[in-house]
PDB file of C-alpha atoms in Angstrom:
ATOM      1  CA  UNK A  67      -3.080   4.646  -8.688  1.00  0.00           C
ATOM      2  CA  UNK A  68       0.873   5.853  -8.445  1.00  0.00           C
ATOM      3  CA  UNK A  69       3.007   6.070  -5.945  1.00  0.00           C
ATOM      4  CA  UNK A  70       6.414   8.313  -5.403  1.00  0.00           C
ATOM      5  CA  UNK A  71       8.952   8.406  -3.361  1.00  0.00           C
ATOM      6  CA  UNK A  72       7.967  11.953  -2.207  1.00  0.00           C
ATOM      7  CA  UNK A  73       5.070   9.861  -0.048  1.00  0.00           C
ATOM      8  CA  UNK A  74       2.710  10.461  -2.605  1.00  0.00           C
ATOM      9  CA  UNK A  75      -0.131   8.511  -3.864  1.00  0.00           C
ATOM     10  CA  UNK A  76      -2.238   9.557  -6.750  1.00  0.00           C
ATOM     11  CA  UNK A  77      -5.726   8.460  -7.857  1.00  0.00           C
ATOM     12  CA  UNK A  78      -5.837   9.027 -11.644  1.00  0.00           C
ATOM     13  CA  UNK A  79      -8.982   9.631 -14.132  1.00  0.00           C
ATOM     14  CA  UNK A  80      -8.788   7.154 -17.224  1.00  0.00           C
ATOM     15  CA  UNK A  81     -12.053   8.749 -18.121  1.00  0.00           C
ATOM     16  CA  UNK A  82     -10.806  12.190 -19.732  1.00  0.00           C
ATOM     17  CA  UNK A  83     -11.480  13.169 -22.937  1.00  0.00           C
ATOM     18  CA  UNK A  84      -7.957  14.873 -23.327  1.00  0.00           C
ATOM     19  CA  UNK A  85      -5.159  12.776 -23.888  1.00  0.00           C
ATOM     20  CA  UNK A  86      -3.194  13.112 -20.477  1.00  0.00           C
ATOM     21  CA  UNK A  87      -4.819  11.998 -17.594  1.00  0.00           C
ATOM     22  CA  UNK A  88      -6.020  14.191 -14.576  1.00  0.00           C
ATOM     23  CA  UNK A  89      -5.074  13.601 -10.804  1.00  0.00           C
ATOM     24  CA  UNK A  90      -8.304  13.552  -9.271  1.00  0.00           C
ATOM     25  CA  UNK A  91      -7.159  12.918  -5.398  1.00  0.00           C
ATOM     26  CA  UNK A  92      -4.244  12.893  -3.547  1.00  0.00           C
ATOM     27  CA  UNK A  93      -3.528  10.588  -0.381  1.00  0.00           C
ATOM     28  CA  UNK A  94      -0.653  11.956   1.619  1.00  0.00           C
ATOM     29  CA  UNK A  95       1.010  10.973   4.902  1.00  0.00           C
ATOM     30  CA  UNK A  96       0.762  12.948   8.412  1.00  0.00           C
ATOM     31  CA  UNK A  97       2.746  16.107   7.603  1.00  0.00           C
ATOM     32  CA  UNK A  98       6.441  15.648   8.082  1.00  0.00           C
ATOM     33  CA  UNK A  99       6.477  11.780   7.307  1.00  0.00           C
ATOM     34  CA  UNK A 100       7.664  11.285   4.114  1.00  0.00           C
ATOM     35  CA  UNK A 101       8.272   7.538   3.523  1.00  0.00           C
ATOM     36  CA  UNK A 102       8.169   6.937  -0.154  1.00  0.00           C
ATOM     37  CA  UNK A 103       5.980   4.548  -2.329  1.00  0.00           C
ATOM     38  CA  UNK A 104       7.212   1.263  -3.214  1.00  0.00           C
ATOM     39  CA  UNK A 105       4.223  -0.867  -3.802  1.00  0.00           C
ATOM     40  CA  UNK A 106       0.678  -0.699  -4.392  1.00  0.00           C
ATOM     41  CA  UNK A 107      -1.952  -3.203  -4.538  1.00  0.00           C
ATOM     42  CA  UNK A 108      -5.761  -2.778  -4.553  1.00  0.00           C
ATOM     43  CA  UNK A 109      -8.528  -4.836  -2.535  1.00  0.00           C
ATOM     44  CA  UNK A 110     -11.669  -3.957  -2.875  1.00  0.00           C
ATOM     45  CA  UNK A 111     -12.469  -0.142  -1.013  1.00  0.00           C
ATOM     46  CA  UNK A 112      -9.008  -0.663  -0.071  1.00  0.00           C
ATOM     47  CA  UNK A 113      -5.415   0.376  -1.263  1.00  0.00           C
ATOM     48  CA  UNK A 114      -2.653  -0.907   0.418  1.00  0.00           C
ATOM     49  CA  UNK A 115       0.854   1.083  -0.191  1.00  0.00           C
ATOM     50  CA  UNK A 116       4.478  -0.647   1.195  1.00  0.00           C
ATOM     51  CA  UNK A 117       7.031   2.061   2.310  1.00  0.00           C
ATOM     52  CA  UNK A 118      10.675   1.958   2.316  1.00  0.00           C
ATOM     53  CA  UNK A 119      10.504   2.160   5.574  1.00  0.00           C
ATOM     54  CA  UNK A 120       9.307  -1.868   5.719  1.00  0.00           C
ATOM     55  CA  UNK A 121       5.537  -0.411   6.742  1.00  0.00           C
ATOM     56  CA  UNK A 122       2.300  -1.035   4.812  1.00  0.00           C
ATOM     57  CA  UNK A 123      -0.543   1.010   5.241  1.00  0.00           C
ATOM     58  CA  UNK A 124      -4.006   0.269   4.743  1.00  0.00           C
ATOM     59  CA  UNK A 125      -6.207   3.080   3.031  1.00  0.00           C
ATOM     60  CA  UNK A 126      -9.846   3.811   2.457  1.00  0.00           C
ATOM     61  CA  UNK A 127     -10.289   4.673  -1.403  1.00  0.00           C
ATOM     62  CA  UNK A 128     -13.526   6.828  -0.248  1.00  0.00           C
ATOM     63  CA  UNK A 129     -12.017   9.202   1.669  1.00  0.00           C
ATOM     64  CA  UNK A 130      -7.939   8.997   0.430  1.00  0.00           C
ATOM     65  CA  UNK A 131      -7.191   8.397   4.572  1.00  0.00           C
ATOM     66  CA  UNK A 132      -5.368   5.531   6.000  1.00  0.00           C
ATOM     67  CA  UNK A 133      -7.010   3.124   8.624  1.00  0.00           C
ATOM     68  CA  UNK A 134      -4.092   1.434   9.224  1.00  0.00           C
ATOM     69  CA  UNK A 135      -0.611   0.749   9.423  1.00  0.00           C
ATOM     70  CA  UNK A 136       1.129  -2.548   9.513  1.00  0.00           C
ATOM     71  CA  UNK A 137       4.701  -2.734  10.625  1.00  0.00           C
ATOM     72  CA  UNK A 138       6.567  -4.989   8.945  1.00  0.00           C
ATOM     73  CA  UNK A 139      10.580  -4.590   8.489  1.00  0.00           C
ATOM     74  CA  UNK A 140      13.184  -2.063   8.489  1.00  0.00           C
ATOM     75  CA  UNK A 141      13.468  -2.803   4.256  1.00  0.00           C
ATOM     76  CA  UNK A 142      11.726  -1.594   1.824  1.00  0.00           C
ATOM     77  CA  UNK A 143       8.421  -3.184   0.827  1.00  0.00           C
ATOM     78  CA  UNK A 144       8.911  -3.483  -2.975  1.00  0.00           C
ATOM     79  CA  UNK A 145       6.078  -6.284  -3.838  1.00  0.00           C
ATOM     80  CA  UNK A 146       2.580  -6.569  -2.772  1.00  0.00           C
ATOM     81  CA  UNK A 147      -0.051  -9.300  -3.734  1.00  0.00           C
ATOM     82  CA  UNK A 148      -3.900  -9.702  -2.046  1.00  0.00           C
ATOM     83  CA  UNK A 149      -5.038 -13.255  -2.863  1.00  0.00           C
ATOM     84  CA  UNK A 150      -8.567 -13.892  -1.572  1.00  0.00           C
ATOM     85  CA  UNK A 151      -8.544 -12.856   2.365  1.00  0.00           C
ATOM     86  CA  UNK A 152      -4.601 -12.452   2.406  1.00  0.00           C
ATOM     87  CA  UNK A 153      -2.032  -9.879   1.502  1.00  0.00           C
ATOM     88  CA  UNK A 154       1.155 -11.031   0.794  1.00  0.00           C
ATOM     89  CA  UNK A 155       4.210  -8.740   1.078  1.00  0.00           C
ATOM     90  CA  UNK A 156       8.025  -8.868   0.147  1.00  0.00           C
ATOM     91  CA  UNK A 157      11.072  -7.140   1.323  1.00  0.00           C
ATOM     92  CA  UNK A 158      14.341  -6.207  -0.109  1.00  0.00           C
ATOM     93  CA  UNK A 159      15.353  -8.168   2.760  1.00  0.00           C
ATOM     94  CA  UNK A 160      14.377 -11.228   1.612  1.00  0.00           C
ATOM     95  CA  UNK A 161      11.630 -12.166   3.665  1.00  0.00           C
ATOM     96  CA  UNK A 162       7.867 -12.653   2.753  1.00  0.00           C
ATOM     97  CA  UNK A 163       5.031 -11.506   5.012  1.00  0.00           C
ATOM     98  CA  UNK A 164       1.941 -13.257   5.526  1.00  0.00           C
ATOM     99  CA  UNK A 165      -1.623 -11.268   6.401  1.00  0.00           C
ATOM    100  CA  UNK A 166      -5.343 -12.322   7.386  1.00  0.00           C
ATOM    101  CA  UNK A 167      -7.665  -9.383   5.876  1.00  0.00           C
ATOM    102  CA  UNK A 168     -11.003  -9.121   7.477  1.00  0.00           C
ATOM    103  CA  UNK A 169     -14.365  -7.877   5.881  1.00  0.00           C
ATOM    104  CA  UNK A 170     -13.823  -4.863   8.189  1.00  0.00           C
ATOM    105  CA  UNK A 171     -10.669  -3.935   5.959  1.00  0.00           C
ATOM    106  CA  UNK A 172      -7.964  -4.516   8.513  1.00  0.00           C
ATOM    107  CA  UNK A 173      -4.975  -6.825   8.590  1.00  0.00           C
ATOM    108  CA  UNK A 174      -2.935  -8.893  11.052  1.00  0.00           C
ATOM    109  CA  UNK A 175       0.055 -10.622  10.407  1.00  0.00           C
ATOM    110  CA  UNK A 176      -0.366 -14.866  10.240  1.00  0.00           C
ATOM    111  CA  UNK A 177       3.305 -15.784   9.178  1.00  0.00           C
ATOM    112  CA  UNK A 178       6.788 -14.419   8.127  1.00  0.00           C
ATOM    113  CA  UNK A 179       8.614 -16.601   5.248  1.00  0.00           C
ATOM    114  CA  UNK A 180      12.606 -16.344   5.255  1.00  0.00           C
ATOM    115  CA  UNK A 181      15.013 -17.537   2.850  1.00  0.00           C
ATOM    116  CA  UNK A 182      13.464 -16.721  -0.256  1.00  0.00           C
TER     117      UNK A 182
END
């Protein structure tokens, strides 16, 4: 997976013969919303993607659509770590966020760390 700052989020082939690899899928926001990539982290049929805009959003690999979208801050989301059942996010602003994953694939927030 990459993301841009366009909005963009592409699913690469690592299985090609040739020596470039080929974009298989695209994921895109709602037309007009451009909020570019920061972050990306994987958990299991899941990709989660942090915005500059301070949102994450939770996608379904399977169909390249987003289930959901977490609002965070008004900074960028530049780090992204799933541990077990959590997500863990950080902000140019300084500030770590917290979230409880469920089997279902969604996320609510449990705790906001400042000071870091």
């Amino acid at each position: 997976y990459s993301g841009s700052h366009d909005g963009s989020i592409r699913v690469w082939s690592m299985t090609a013969e040739a020596t470039e690899t080929l974009g298989l899928e695209q994921m895109r926001m709602p037309m007009g919303a451009i909020d570019g990539v920061d972050s990306l982290s994987v958990w299991g049929g899941r990709l989660i993607s942090g915005h500059c805009s301070g949102r994450l959003r939770v996608w379904n690999v399977a169909t390249c659509a987003f289930d959901q979208v977490l609002e965070g801050h008004n900074s960028p989301a530049y780090a992204l770590a799933v541990c077990d059942s959590f997500l863990v996010s950080g902000y140019k602003d300084n500030s770590i966020k917290v979230w409880a994953m469920s089997a279902a694939g969604t996320c609510e927030r449990e705790r906001t760390l400042l000071g870091h």
